[in-house]
mmCIF file of C-alpha atoms in Angstrom:
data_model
loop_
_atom_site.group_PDB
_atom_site.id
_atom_site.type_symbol
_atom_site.label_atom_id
_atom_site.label_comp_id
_atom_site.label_asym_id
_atom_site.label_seq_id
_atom_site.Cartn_x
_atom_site.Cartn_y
_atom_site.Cartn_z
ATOM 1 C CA UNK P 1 -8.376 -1.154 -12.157
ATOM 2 C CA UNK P 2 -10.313 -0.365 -9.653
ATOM 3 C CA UNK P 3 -7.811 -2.218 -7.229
ATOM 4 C CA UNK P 4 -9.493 -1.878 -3.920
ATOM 5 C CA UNK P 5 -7.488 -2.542 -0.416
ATOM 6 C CA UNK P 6 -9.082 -3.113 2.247
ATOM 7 C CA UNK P 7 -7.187 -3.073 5.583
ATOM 8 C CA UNK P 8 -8.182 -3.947 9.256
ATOM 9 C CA UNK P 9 -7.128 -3.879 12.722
ATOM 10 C CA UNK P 10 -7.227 -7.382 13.980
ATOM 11 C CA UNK P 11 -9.050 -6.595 17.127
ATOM 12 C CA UNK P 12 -11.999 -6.295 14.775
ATOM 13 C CA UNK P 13 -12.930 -10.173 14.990
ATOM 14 C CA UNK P 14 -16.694 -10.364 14.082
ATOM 15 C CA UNK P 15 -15.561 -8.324 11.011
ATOM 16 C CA UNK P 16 -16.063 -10.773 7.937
ATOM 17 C CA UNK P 17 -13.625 -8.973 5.058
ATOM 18 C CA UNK P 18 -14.278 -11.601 2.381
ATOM 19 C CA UNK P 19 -18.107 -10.456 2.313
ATOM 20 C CA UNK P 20 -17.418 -6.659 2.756
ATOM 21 C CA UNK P 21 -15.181 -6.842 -0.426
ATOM 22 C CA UNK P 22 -18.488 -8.663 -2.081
ATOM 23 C CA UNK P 23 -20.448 -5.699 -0.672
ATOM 24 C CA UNK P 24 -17.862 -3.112 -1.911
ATOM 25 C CA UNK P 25 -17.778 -4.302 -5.160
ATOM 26 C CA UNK P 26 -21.012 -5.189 -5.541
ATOM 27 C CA UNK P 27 -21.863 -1.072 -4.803
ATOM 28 C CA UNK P 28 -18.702 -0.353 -7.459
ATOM 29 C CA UNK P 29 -20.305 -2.579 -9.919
ATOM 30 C CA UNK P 30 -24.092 -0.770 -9.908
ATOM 31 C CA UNK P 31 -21.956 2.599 -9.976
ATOM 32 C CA UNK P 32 -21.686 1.725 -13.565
ATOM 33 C CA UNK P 33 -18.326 3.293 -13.913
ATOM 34 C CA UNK P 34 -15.783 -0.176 -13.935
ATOM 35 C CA UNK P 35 -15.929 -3.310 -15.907
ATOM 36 C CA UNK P 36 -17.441 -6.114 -13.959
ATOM 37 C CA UNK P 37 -14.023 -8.662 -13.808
ATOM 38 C CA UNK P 38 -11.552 -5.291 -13.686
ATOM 39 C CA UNK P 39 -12.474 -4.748 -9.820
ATOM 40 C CA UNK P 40 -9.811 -5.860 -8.011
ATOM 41 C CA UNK P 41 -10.139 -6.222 -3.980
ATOM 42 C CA UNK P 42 -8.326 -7.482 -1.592
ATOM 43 C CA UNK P 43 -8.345 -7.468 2.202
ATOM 44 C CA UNK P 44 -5.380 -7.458 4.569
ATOM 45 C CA UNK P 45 -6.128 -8.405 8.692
ATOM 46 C CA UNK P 46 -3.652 -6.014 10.878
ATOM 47 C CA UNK P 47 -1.816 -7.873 13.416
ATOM 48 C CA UNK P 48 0.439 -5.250 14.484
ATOM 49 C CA UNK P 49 -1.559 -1.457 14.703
ATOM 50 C CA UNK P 50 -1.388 1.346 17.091
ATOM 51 C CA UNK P 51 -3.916 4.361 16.665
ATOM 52 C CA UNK P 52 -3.028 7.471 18.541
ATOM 53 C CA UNK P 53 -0.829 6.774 21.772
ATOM 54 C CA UNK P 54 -3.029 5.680 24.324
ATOM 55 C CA UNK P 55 -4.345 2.402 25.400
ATOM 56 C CA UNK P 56 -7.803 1.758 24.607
ATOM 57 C CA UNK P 57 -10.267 0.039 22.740
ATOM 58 C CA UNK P 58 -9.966 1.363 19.067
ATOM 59 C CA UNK P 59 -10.174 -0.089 15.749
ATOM 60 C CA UNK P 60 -10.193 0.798 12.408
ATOM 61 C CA UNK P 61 -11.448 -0.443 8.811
ATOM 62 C CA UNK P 62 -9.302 1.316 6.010
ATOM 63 C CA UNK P 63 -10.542 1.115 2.635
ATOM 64 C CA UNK P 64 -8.220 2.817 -0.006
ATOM 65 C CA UNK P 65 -9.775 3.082 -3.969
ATOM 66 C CA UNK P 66 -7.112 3.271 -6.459
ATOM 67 C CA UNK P 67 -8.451 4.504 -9.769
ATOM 68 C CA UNK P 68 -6.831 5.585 -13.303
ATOM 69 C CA UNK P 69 -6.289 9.240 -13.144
ATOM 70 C CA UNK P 70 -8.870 11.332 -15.138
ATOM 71 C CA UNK P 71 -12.366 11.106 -13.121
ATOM 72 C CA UNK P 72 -13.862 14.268 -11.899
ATOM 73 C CA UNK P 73 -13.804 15.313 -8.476
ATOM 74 C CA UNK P 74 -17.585 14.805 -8.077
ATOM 75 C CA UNK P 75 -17.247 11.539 -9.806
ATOM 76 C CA UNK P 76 -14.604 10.547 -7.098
ATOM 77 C CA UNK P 77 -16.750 11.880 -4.249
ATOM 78 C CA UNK P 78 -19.495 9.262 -5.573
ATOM 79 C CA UNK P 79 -17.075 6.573 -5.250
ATOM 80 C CA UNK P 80 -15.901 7.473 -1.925
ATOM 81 C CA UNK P 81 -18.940 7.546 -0.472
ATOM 82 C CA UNK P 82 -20.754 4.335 -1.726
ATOM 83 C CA UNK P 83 -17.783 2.543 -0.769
ATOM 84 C CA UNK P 84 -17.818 4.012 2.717
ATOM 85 C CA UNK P 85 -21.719 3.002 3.172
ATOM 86 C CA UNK P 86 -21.005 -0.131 1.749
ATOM 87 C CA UNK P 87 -18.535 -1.009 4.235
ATOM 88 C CA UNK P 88 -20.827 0.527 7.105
ATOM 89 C CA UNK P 89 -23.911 -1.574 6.252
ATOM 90 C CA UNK P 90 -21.510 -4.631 5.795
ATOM 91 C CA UNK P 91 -20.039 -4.181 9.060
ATOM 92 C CA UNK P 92 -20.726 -6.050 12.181
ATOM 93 C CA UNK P 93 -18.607 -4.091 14.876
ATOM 94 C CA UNK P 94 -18.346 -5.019 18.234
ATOM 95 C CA UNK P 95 -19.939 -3.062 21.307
ATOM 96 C CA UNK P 96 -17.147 -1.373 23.327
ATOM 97 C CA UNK P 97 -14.727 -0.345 20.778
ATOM 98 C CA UNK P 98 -14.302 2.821 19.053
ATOM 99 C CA UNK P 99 -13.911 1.928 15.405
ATOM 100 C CA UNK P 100 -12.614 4.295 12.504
ATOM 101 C CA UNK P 101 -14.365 3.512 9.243
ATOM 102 C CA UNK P 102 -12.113 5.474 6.143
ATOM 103 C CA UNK P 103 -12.145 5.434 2.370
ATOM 104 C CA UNK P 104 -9.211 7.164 0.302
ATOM 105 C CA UNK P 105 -9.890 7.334 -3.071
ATOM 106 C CA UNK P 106 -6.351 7.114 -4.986
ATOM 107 C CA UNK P 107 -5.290 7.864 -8.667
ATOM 108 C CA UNK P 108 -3.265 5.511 -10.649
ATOM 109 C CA UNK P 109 -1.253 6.937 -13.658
ATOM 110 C CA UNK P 110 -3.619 6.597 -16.522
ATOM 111 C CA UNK P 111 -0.299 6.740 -19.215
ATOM 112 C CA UNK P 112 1.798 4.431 -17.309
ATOM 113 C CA UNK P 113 -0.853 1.543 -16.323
ATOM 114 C CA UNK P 114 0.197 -1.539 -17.545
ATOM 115 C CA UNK P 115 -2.333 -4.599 -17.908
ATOM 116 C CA UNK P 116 -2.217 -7.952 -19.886
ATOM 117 C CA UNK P 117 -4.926 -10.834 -19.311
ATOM 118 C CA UNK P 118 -3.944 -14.548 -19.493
ATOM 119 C CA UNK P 119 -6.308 -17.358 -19.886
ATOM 120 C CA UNK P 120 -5.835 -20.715 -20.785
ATOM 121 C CA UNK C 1 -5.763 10.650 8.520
ATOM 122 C CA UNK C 2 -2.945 10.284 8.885
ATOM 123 C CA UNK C 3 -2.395 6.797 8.092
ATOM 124 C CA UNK C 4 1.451 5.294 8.508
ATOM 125 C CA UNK C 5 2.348 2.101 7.459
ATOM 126 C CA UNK C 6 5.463 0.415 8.755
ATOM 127 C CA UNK C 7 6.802 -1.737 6.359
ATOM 128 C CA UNK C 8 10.362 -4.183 7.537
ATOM 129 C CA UNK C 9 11.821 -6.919 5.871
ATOM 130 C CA UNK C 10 11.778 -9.920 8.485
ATOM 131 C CA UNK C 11 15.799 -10.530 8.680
ATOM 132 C CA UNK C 12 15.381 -7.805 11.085
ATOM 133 C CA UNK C 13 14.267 -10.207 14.032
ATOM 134 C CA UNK C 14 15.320 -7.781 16.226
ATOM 135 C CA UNK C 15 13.357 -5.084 15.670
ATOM 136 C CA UNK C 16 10.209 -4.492 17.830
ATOM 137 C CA UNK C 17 7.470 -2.838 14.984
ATOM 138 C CA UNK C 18 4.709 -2.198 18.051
ATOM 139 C CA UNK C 19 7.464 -0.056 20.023
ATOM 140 C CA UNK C 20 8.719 1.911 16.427
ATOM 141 C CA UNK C 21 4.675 2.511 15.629
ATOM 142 C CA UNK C 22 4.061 3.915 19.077
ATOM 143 C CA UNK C 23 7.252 6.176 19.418
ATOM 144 C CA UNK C 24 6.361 7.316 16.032
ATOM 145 C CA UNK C 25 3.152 8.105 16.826
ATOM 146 C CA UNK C 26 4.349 10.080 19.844
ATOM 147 C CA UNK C 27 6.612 11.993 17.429
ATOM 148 C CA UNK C 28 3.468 12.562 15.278
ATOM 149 C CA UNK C 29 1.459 14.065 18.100
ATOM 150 C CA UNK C 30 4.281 16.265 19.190
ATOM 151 C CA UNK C 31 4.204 17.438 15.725
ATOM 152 C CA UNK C 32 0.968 19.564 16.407
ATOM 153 C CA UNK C 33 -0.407 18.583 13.056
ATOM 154 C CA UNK C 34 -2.872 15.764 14.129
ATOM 155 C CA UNK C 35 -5.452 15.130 16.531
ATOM 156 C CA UNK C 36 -4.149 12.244 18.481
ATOM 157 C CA UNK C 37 -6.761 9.654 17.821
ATOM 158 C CA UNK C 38 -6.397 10.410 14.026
ATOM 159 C CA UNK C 39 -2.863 8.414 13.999
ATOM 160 C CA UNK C 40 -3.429 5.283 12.604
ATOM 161 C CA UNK C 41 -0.256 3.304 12.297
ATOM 162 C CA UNK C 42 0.054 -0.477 11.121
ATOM 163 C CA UNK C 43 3.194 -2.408 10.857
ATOM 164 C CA UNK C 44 3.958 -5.340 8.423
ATOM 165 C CA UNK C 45 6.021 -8.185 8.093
ATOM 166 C CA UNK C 46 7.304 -8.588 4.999
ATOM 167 C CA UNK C 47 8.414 -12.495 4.297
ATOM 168 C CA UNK C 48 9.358 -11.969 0.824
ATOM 169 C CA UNK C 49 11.699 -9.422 0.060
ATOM 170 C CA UNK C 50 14.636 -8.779 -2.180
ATOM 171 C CA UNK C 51 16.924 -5.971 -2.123
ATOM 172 C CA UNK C 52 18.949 -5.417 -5.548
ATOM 173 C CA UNK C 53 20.186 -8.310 -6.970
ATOM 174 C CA UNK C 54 22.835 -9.519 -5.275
ATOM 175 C CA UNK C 55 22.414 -11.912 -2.053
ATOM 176 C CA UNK C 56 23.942 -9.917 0.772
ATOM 177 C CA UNK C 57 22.643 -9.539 4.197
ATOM 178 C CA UNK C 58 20.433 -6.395 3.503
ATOM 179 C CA UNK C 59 17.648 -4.960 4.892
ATOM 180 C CA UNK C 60 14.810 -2.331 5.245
ATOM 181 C CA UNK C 61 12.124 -0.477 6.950
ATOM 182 C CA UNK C 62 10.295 1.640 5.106
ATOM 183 C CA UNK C 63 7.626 4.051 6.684
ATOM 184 C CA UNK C 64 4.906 5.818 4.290
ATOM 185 C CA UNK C 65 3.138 8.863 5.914
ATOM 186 C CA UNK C 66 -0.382 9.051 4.550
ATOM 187 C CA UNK C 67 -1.517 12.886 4.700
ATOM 188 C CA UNK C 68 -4.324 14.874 3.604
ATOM 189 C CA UNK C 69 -3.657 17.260 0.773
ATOM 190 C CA UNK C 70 -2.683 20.712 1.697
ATOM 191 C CA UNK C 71 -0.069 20.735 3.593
ATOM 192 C CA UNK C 72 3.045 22.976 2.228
ATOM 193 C CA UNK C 73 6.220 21.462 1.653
ATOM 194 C CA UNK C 74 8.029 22.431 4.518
ATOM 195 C CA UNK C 75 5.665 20.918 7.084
ATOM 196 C CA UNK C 76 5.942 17.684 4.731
ATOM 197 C CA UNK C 77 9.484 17.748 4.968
ATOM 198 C CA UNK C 78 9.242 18.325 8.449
ATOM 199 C CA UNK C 79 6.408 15.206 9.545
ATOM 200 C CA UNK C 80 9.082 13.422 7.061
ATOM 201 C CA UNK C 81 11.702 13.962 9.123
ATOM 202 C CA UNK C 82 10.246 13.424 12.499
ATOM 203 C CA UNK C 83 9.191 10.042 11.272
ATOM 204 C CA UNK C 84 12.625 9.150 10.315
ATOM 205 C CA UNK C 85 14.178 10.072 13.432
ATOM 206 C CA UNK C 86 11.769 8.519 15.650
ATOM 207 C CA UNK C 87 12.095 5.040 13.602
ATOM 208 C CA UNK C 88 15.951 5.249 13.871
ATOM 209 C CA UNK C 89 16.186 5.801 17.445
ATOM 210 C CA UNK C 90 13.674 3.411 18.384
ATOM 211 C CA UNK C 91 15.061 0.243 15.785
ATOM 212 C CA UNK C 92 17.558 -1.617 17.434
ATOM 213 C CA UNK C 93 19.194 -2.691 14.590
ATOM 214 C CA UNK C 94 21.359 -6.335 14.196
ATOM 215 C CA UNK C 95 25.149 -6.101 13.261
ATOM 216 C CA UNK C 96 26.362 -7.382 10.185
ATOM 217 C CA UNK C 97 23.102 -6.049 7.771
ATOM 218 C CA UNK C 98 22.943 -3.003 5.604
ATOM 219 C CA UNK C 99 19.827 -1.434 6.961
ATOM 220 C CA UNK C 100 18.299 1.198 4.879
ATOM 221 C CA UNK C 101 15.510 3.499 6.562
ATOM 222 C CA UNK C 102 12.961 5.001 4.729
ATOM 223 C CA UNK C 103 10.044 7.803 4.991
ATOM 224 C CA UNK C 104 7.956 8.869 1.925
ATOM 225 C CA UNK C 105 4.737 11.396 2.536
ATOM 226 C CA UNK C 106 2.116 10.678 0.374
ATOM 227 C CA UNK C 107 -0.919 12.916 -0.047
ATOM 228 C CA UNK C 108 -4.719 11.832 0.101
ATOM 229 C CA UNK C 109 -7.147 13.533 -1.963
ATOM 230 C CA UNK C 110 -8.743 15.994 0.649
ATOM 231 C CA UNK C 111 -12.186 16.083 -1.388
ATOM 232 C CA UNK C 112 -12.616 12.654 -1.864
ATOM 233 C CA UNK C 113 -11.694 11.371 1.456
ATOM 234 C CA UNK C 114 -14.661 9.799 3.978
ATOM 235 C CA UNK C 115 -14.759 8.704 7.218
ATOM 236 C CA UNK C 116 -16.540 7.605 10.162
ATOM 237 C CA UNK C 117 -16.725 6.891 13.851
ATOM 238 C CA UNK C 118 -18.456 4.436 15.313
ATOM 239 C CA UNK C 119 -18.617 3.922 19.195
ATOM 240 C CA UNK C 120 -21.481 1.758 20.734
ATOM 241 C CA UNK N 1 13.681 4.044 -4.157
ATOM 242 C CA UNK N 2 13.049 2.534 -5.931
ATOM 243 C CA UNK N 3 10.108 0.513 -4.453
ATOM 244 C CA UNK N 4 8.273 -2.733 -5.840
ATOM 245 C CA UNK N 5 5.103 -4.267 -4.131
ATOM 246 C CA UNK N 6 4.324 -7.050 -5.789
ATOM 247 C CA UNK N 7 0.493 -8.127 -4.401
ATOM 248 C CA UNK N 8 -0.919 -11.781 -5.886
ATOM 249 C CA UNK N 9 -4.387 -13.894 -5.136
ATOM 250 C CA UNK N 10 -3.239 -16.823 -3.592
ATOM 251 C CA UNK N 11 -4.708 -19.171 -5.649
ATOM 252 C CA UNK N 12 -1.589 -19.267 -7.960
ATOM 253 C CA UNK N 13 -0.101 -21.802 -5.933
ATOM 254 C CA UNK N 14 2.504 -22.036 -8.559
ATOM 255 C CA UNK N 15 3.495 -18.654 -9.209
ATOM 256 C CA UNK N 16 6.732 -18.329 -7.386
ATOM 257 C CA UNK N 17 6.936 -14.620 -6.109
ATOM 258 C CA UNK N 18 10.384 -14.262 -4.556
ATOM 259 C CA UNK N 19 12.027 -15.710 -8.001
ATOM 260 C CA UNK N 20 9.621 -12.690 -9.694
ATOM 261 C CA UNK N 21 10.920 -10.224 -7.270
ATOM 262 C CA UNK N 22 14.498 -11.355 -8.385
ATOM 263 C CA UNK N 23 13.821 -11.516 -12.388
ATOM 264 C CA UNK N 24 11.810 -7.548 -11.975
ATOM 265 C CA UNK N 25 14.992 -6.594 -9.635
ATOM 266 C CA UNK N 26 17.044 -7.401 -12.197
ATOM 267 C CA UNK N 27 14.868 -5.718 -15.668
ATOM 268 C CA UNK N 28 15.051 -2.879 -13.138
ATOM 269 C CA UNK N 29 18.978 -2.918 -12.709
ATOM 270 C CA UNK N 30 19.050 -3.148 -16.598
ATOM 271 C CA UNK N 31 16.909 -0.326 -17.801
ATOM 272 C CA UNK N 32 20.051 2.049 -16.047
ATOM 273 C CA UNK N 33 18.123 4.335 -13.694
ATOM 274 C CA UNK N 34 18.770 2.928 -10.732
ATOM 275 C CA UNK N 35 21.039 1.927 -7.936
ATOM 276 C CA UNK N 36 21.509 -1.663 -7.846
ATOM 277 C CA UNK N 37 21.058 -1.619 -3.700
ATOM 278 C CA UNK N 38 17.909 1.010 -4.007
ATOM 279 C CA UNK N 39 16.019 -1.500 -5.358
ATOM 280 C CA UNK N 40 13.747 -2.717 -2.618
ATOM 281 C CA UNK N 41 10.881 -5.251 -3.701
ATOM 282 C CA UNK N 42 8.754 -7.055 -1.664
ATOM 283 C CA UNK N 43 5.842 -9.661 -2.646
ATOM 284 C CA UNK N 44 2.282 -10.414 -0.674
ATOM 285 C CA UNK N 45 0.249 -12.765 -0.953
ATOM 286 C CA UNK N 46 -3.596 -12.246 -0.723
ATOM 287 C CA UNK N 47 -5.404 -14.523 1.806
ATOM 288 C CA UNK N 48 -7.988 -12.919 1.051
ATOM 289 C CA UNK N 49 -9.513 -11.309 -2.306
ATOM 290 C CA UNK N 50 -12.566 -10.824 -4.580
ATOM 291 C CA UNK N 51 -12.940 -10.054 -8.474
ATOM 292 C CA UNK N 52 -15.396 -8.807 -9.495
ATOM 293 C CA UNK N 53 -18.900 -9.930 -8.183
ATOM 294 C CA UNK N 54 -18.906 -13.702 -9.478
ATOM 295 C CA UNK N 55 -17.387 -17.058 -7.931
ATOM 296 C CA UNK N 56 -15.149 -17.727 -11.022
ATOM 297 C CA UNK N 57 -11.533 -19.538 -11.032
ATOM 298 C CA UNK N 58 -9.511 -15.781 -11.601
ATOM 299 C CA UNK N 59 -6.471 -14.472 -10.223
ATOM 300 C CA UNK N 60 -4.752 -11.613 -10.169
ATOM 301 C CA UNK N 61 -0.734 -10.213 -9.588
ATOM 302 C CA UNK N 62 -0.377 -6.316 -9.003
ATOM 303 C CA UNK N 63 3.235 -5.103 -9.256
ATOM 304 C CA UNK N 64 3.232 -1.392 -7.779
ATOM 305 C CA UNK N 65 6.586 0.574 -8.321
ATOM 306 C CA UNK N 66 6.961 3.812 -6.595
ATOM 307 C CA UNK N 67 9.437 5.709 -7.890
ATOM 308 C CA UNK N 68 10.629 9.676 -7.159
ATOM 309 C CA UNK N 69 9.044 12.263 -9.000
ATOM 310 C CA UNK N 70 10.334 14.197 -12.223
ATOM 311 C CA UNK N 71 10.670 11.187 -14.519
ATOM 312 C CA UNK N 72 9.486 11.833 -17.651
ATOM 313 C CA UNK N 73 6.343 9.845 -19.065
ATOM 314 C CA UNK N 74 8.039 8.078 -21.504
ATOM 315 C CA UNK N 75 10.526 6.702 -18.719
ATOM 316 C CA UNK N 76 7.460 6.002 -16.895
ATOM 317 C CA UNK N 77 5.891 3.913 -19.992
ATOM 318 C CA UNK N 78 9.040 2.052 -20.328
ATOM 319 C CA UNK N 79 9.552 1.164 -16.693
ATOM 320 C CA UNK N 80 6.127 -0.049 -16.526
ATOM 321 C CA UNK N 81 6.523 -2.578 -19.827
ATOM 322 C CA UNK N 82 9.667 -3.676 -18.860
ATOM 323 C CA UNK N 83 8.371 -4.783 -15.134
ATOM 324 C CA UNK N 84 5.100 -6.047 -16.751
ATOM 325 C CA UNK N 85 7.428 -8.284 -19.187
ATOM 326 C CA UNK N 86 9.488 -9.209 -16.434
ATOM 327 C CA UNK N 87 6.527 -10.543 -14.136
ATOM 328 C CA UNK N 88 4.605 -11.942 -17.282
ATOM 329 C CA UNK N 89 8.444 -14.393 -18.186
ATOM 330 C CA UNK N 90 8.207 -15.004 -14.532
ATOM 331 C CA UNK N 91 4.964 -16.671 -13.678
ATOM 332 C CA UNK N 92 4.069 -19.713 -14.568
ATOM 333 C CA UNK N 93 0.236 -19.539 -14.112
ATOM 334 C CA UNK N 94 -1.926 -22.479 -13.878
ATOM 335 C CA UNK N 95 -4.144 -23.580 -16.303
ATOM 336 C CA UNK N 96 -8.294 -23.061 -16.550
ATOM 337 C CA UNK N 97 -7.738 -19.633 -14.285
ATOM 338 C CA UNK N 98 -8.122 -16.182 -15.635
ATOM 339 C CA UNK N 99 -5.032 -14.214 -14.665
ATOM 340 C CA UNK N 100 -4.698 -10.392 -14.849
ATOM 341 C CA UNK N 101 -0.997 -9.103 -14.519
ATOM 342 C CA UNK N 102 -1.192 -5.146 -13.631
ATOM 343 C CA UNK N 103 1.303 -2.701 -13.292
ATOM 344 C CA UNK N 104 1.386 0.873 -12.182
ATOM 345 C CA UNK N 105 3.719 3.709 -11.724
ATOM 346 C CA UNK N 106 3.303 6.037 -8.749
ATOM 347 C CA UNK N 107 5.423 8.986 -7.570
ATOM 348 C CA UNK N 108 7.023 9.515 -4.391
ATOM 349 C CA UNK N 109 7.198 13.133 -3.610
ATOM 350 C CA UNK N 110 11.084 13.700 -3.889
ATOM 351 C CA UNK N 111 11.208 16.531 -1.578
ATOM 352 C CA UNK N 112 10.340 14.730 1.651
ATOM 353 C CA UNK N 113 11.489 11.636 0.383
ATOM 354 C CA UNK N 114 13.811 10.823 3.890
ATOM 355 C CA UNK N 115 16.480 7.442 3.563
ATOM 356 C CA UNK N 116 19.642 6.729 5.880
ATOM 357 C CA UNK N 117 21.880 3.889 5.540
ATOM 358 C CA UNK N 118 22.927 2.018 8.650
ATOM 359 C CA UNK N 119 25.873 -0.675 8.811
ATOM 360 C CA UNK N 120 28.102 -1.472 11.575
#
């Protein structure tokens, strides 16, 4: 934890994930709330979306935060929002399409959260 | 908001996830709840799956219905419902698999959650 | 229900996620609280991830298992150790990588949980 996901609509194709998640975590790091090697991110491209039900040029960048349960709602606020700017200012979005930029920030059962490190 | 993901094991070659997202969508705007360019749907593939333990020909489609908090629990049950009906009569569905159809709500913190459009 | 996502970096080339999906399936089956067909696990692999902020050989494999609500913590605890023993038997893991095996525990809201069951 944090475990970061990252999704995106396909149609986005000057979007460069692998550097937003740098620029996401990078902003999560100086936050000063998460071990440097505990934030997790990945990024997922969206071959197959459909926003609302007409046909026209939309996109969308979807960034949900999962963190252990416990952090104040101000606290989570924080979070939301620096990941949301980091993902604007890392964005390169195409002229002509309506894009949806989102953050969810999501708690993770503190008492149930399971973790073991291996290295060898 | 809201976000659905469409989630289908890939024995189901049959099944058209662009059609499912968009009647579902349809079913989502009908609802009244949402503003119709709000519904952000995303289907995936799923290569790797495995359903119990045994090796039958079995199979799934699971829909999660990403809401923000507040709702009551009637209108969940409702959007829950909705969703399952529209995925059922839109999946054409191959003979000889157990097919199980799925819908789980899930709430997004209201507080916490950030967005943006962006249209240039 | 239950349901298993089982997310992994795919720089563990050797880590063999449809054999892990099988071994958790089958901890699951054991611990007694559920169906052996409601057991629906699925496993993705990451194209594309980042830990942290630094270019070091790590890895990571998330198991997420959403379950319905009203199970106690302690039945919570003990689902989550006995998946996180299950994937740790499971994956062989190469050597001179960091690996972090995770697990969490997240409710479905039972109430407008929605499931049918087609065969013909």
């Amino acid at each position: 934890m944090p475990h970061l996901t990252l999704e995106y609509s396909k149609n986005l194709d000057t979007f460069s994930a692998g550097a937003a998640l740098l620029d996401i975590n990078r902003a999560l790091l100086a936050s000063g709330q998460f071990e440097e090697a505990d934030i997790k991110s990945r990024a997922i491209a969206l071959d197959c979306c459909q926003i609302g039900v007409q046909d026209l040029p939309r996109a969308f960048i979807h960034a949900k935060l999962a963190i252990l349960s416990g952090r104040s709602p101000e606290e989570k606020q924080r979070l939301s929002e620096l990941s949301l700017q980091a993902l604007a200012d890392s964005a390169a979005l195409p002229p002509g399409v309506e894009v949806q930029l989102c953050v969810e920030i999501q708690e993770i059962d503190r008492a149930s959260y399971g973790k073991r490190f291996i290295a060898r």
